[in-house]
Short mmCIF file of C-alpha atoms in Angstrom, two decimals:
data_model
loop_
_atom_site.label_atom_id
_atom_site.label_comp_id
_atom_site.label_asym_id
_atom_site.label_seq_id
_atom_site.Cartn_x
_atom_site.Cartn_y
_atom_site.Cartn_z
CA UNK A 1 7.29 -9.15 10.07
CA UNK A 2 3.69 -10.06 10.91
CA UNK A 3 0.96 -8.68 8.78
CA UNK A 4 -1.91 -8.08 11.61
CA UNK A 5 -4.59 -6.35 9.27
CA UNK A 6 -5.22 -5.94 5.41
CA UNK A 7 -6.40 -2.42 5.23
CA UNK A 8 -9.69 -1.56 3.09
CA UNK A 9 -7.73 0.26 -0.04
CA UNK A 10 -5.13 -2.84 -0.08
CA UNK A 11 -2.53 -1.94 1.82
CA UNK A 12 -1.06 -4.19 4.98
CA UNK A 13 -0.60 -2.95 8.83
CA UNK A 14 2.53 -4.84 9.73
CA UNK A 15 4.17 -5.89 12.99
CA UNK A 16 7.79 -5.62 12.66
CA UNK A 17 8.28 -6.99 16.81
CA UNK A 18 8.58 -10.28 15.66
CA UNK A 19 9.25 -12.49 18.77
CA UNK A 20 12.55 -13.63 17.01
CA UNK A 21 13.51 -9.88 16.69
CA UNK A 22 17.28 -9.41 17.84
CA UNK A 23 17.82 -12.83 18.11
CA UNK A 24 21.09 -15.08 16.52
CA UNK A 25 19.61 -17.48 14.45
CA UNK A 26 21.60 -21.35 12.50
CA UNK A 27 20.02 -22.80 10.00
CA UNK A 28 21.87 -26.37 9.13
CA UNK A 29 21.45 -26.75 4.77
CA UNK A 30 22.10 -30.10 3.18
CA UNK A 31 21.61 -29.93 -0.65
CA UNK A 32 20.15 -33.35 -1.47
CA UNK A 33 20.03 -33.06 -4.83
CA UNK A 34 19.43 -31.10 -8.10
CA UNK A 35 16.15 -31.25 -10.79
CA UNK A 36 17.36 -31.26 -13.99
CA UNK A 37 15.27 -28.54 -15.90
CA UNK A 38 13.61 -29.93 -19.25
CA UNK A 39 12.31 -27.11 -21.77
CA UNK A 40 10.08 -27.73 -24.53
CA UNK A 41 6.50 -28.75 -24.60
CA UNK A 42 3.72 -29.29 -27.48
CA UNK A 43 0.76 -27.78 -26.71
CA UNK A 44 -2.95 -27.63 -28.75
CA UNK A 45 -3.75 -24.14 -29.84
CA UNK A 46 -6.07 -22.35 -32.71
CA UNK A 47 -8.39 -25.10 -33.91
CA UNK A 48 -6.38 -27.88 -32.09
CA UNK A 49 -3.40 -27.53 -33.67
CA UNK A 50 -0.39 -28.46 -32.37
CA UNK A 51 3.08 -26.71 -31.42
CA UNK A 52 5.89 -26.33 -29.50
CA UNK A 53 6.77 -23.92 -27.01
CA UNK A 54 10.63 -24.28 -26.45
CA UNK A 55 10.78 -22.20 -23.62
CA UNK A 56 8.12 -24.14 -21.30
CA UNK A 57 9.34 -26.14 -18.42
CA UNK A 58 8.11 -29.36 -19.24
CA UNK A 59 8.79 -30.99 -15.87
CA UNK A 60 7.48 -28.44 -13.78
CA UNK A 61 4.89 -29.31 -11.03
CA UNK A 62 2.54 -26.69 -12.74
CA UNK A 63 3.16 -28.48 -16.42
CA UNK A 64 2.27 -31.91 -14.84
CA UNK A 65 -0.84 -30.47 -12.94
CA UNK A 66 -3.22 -32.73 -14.90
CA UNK A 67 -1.10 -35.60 -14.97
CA UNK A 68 -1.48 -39.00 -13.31
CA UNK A 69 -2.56 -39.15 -10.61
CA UNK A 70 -4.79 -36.24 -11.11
CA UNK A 71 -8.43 -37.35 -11.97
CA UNK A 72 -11.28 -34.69 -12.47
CA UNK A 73 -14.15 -34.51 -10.19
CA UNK A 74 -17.49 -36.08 -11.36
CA UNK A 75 -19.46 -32.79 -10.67
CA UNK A 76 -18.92 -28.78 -9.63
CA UNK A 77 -16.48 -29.44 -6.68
CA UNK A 78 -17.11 -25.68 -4.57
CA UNK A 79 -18.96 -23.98 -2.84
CA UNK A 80 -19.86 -20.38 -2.20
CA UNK A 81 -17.89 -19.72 0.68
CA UNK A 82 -14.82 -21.18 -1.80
CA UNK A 83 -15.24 -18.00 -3.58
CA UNK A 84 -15.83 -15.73 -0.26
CA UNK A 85 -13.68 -12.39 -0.43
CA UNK A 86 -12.74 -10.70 2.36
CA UNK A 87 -13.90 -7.22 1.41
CA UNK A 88 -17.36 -7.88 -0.79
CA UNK A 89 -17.91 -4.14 -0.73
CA UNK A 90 -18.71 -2.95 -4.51
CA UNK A 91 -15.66 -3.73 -6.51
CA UNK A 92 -15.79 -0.33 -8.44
CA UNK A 93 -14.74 1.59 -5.21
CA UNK A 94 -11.51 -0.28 -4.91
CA UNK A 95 -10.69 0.69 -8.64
CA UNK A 96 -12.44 3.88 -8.56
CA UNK A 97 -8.80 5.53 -9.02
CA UNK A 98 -6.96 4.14 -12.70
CA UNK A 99 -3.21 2.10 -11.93
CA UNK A 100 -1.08 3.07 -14.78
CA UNK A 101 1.08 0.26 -13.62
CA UNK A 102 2.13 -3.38 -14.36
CA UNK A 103 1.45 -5.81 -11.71
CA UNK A 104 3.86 -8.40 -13.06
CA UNK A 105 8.18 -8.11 -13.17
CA UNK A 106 9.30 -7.61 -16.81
CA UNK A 107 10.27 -11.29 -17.14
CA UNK A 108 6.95 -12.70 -16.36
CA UNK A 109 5.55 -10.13 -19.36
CA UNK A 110 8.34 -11.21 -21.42
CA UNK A 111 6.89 -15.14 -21.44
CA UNK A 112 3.33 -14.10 -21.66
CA UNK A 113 3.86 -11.80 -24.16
CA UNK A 114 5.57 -14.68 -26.58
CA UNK A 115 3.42 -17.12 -25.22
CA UNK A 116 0.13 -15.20 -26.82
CA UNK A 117 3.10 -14.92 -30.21
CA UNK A 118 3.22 -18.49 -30.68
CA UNK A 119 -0.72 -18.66 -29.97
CA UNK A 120 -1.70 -16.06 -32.06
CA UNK A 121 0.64 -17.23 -35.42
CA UNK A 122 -1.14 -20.48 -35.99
CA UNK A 123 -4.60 -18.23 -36.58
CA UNK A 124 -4.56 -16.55 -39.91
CA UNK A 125 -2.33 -13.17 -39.89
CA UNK A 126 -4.49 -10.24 -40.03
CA UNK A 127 -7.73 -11.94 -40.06
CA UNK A 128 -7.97 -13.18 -36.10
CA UNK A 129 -10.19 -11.64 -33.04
CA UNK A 130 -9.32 -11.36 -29.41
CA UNK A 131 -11.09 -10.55 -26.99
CA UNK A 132 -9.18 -9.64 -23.32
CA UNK A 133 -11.20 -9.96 -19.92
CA UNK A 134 -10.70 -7.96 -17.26
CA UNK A 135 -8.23 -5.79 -19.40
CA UNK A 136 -6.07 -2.50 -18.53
CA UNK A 137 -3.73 -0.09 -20.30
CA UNK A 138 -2.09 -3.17 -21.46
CA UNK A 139 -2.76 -5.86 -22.28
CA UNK A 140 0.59 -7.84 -22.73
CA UNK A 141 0.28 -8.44 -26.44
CA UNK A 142 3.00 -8.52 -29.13
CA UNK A 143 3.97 -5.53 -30.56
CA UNK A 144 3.93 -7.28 -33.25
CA UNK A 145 -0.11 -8.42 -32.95
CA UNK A 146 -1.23 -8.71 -36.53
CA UNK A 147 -5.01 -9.22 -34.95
CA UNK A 148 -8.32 -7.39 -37.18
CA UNK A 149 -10.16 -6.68 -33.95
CA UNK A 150 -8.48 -6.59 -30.41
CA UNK A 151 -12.04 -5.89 -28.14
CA UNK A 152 -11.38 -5.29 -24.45
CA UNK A 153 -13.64 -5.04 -21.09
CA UNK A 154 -12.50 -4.03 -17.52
CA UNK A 155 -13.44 -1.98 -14.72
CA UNK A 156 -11.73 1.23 -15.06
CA UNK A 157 -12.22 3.36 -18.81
CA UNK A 158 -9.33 5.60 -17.87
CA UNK A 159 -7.37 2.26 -18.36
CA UNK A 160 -9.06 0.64 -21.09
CA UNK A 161 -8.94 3.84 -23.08
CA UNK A 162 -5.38 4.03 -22.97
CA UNK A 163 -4.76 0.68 -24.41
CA UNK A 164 -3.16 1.41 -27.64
CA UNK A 165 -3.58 -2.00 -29.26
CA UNK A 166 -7.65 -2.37 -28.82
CA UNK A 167 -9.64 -1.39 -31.23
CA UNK A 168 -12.67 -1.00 -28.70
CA UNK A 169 -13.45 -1.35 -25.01
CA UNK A 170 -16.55 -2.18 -22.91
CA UNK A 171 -16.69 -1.16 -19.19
CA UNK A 172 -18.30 -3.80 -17.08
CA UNK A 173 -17.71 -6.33 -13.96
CA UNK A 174 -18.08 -9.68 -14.82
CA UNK A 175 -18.95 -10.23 -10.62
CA UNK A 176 -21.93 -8.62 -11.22
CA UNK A 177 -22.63 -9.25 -14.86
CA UNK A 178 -20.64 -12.01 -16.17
CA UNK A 179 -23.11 -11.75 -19.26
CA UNK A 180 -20.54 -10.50 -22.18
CA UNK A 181 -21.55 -7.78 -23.74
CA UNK A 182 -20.74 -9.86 -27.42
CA UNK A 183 -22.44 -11.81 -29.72
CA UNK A 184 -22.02 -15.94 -30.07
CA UNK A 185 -19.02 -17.42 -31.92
CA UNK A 186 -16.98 -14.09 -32.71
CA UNK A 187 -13.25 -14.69 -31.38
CA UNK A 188 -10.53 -16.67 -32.21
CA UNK A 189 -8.80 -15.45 -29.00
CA UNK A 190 -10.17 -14.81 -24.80
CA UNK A 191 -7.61 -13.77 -22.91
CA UNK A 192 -6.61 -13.06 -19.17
CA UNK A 193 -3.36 -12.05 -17.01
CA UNK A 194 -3.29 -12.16 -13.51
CA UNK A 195 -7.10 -11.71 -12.97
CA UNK A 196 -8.79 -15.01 -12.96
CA UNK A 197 -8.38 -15.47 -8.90
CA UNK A 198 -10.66 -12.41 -8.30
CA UNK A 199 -13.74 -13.88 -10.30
CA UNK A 200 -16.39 -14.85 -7.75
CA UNK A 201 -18.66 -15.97 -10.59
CA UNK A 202 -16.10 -18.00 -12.25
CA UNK A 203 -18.31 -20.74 -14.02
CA UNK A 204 -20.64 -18.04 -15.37
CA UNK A 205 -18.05 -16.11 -16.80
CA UNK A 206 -16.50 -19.20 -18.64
CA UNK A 207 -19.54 -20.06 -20.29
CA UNK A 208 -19.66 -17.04 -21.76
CA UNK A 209 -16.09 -17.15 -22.97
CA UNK A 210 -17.08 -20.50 -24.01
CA UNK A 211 -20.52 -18.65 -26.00
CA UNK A 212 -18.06 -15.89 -27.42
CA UNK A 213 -15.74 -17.88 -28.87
CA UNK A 214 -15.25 -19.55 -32.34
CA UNK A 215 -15.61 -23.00 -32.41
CA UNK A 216 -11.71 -24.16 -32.57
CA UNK A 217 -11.03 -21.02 -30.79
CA UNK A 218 -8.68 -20.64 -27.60
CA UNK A 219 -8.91 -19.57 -23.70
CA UNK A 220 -5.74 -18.62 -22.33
CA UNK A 221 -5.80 -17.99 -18.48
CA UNK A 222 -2.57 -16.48 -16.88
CA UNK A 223 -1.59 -15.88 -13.45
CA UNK A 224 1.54 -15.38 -10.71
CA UNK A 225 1.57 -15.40 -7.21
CA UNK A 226 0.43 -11.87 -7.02
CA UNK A 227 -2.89 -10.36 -6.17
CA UNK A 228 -4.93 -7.84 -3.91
CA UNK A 229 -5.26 -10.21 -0.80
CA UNK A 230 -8.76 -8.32 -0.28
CA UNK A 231 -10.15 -9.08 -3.75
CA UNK A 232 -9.15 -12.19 -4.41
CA UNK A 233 -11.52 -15.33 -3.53
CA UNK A 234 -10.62 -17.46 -1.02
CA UNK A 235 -9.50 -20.51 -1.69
CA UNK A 236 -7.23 -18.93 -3.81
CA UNK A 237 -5.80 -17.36 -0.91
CA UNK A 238 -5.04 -20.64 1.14
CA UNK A 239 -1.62 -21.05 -0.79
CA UNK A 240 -0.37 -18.60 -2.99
CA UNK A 241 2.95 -20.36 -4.11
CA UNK A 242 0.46 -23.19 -5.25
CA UNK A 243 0.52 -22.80 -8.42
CA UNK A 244 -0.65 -26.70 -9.43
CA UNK A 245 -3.51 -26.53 -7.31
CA UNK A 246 -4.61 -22.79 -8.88
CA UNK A 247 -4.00 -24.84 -12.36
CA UNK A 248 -6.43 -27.12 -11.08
CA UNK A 249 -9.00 -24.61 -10.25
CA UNK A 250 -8.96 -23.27 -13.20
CA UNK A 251 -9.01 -26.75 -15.37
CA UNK A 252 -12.38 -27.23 -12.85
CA UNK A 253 -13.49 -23.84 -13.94
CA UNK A 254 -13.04 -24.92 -17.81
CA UNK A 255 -13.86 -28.33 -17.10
CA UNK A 256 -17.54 -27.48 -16.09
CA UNK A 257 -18.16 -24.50 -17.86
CA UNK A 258 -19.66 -25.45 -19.24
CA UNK A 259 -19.62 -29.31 -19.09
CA UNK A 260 -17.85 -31.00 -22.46
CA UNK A 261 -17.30 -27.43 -23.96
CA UNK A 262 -13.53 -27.23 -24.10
CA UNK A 263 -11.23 -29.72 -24.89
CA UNK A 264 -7.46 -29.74 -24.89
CA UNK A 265 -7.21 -28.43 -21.33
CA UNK A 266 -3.30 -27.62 -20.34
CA UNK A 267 -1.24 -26.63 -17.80
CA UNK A 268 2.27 -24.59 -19.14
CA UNK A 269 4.94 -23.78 -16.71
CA UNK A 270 6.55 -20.75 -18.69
CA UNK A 271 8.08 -19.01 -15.63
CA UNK A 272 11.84 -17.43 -17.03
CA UNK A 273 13.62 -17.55 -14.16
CA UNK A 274 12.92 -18.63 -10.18
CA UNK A 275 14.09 -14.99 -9.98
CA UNK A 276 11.14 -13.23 -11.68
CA UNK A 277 7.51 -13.51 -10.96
CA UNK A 278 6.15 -17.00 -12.00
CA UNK A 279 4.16 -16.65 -14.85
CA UNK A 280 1.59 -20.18 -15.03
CA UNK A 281 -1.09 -20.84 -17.68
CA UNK A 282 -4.21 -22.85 -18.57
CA UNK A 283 -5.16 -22.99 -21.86
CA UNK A 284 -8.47 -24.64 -23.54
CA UNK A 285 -10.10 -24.83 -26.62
CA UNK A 286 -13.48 -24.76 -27.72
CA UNK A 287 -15.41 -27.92 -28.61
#
């Protein structure tokens, strides 16, 4: 199948007259080899503190995204047509109408979900802040969340209202006003799931996470290889399954936005299964 055209609400026009249609096809496998899976990593989290998430996959490529022979770049390494989109049309038409739906597998919530656990318990229980960017009717929290204030923002209210676990909600988009609506230094927490690819502004909008947040406080930006091909920018398009190289553009993102504000930038592999949607994350925390 071929897709020939990405349709304006999202949707793909597909050629299903592939030239190989009816044919007889061999494929000749030769297993060369197996990768020994190692769990376990130590990561820095609330005020730089360290500890371990057991069910990270330490050797993963996306784990070892910073590693040698990685080396940052000495200055802002895009350029505006790196964050191009294919439909620029307002952004509030294409979510005019609310999705009351998950756009991850249940897996891929499962590890996000007790990745923000083990984030969340080294802050002080019942006292912490989050804030969640670009936020829905969930926000993949645990049920658990022993947080004083959950704030959220997104696009659609419908959504946001819905969330049971915020305790308020501002309606904005950060590609037109990446300005948060929040005073300086008041979260322990920013997070974001599966959203960070269709920021077009991206270094604005991590300054202000950087502003927002508590000295010692944590940025924890999630993503798959899922997204509305339309929205997203696009050289996050040029390989989806890439999920070192998106790592990368993020660390870039935290790296210079702004410059020596975050420390502790890492790369977690904490995908459950090559079954299930890969679930990736860059974390960071404030200087």
């Amino acid at each position: 199948v071929i897709v020939k055209e990405i349709l304006s609400d999202g949707s793909a026009m597909l050629d299903a007259n592939h030239k190989l249609a009816g044919k007889s096809l061999t494929f000749r496998i030769e297993l060369v080899g197996f990768r020994e899976v190692v769990k376990g990593m130590t990561v820095a989290g609330w005020n730089s503190k360290s500890f371990q998430v057991p069910f990270a996959i330490a050797n993963s490529p996306v784990s070892e995204a910073f590693n040698n022979p990685w080396q940052w770049p000495s200055s802002w390494p895009y350029t505006a047509a790196d964050f191009k989109r294919s439909d620029e049309t307002d952004d509030s038409s294409f979510y005019s109408e609310p999705r009351f739906v998950t756009h991850i597998d249940d897996d891929a919530i499962a590890s996000i979900r007790n990745f923000y656990a083990l984030h969340f318990s080294q802050a002080p229980q019942g006292k912490y802040s989050v804030l969640d960017l670009c936020s829905s009717w969930i926000s993949h929290y645990p049920e658990d969340l022993k947080a004083e204030r959950v704030a959220i923002t997104g696009m659609v209210e419908q959504e946001l209202s819905a969330n049971k676990q915020a305790t308020e909600y501002k309606v904005g988009n950060l590609n037109i006003q990446p300005k948060l609506p929040y005073g300086d230094d008041e979260f322990d927490f920013v997070t974001n799931v599966v959203s960070v690819d269709y920021l077009s502004k991206p270094q604005e909008v991590f300054r202000e996470m950087h502003r927002v947040l508590k000295p010692g406080g944590v940025a924890i930006m999630s993503f798959s290889n899922r997204c509305f091909p339309t929205k997203a920018i696009a050289m996050w398009l040029e390989d989806m399954s890439d999920g070192p190289g998106h790592c990368r553009i993020i660390g870039n993102y935290f790296r210079f936005g702004p410059e020596h504000g975050w420390r502790d930038i890492t790369s977690v592999d904490i995908s459950l299964s090559a079954r299930s949607n890969p679930m990736w994350v860059v974390t960071a925390v404030k200087a």
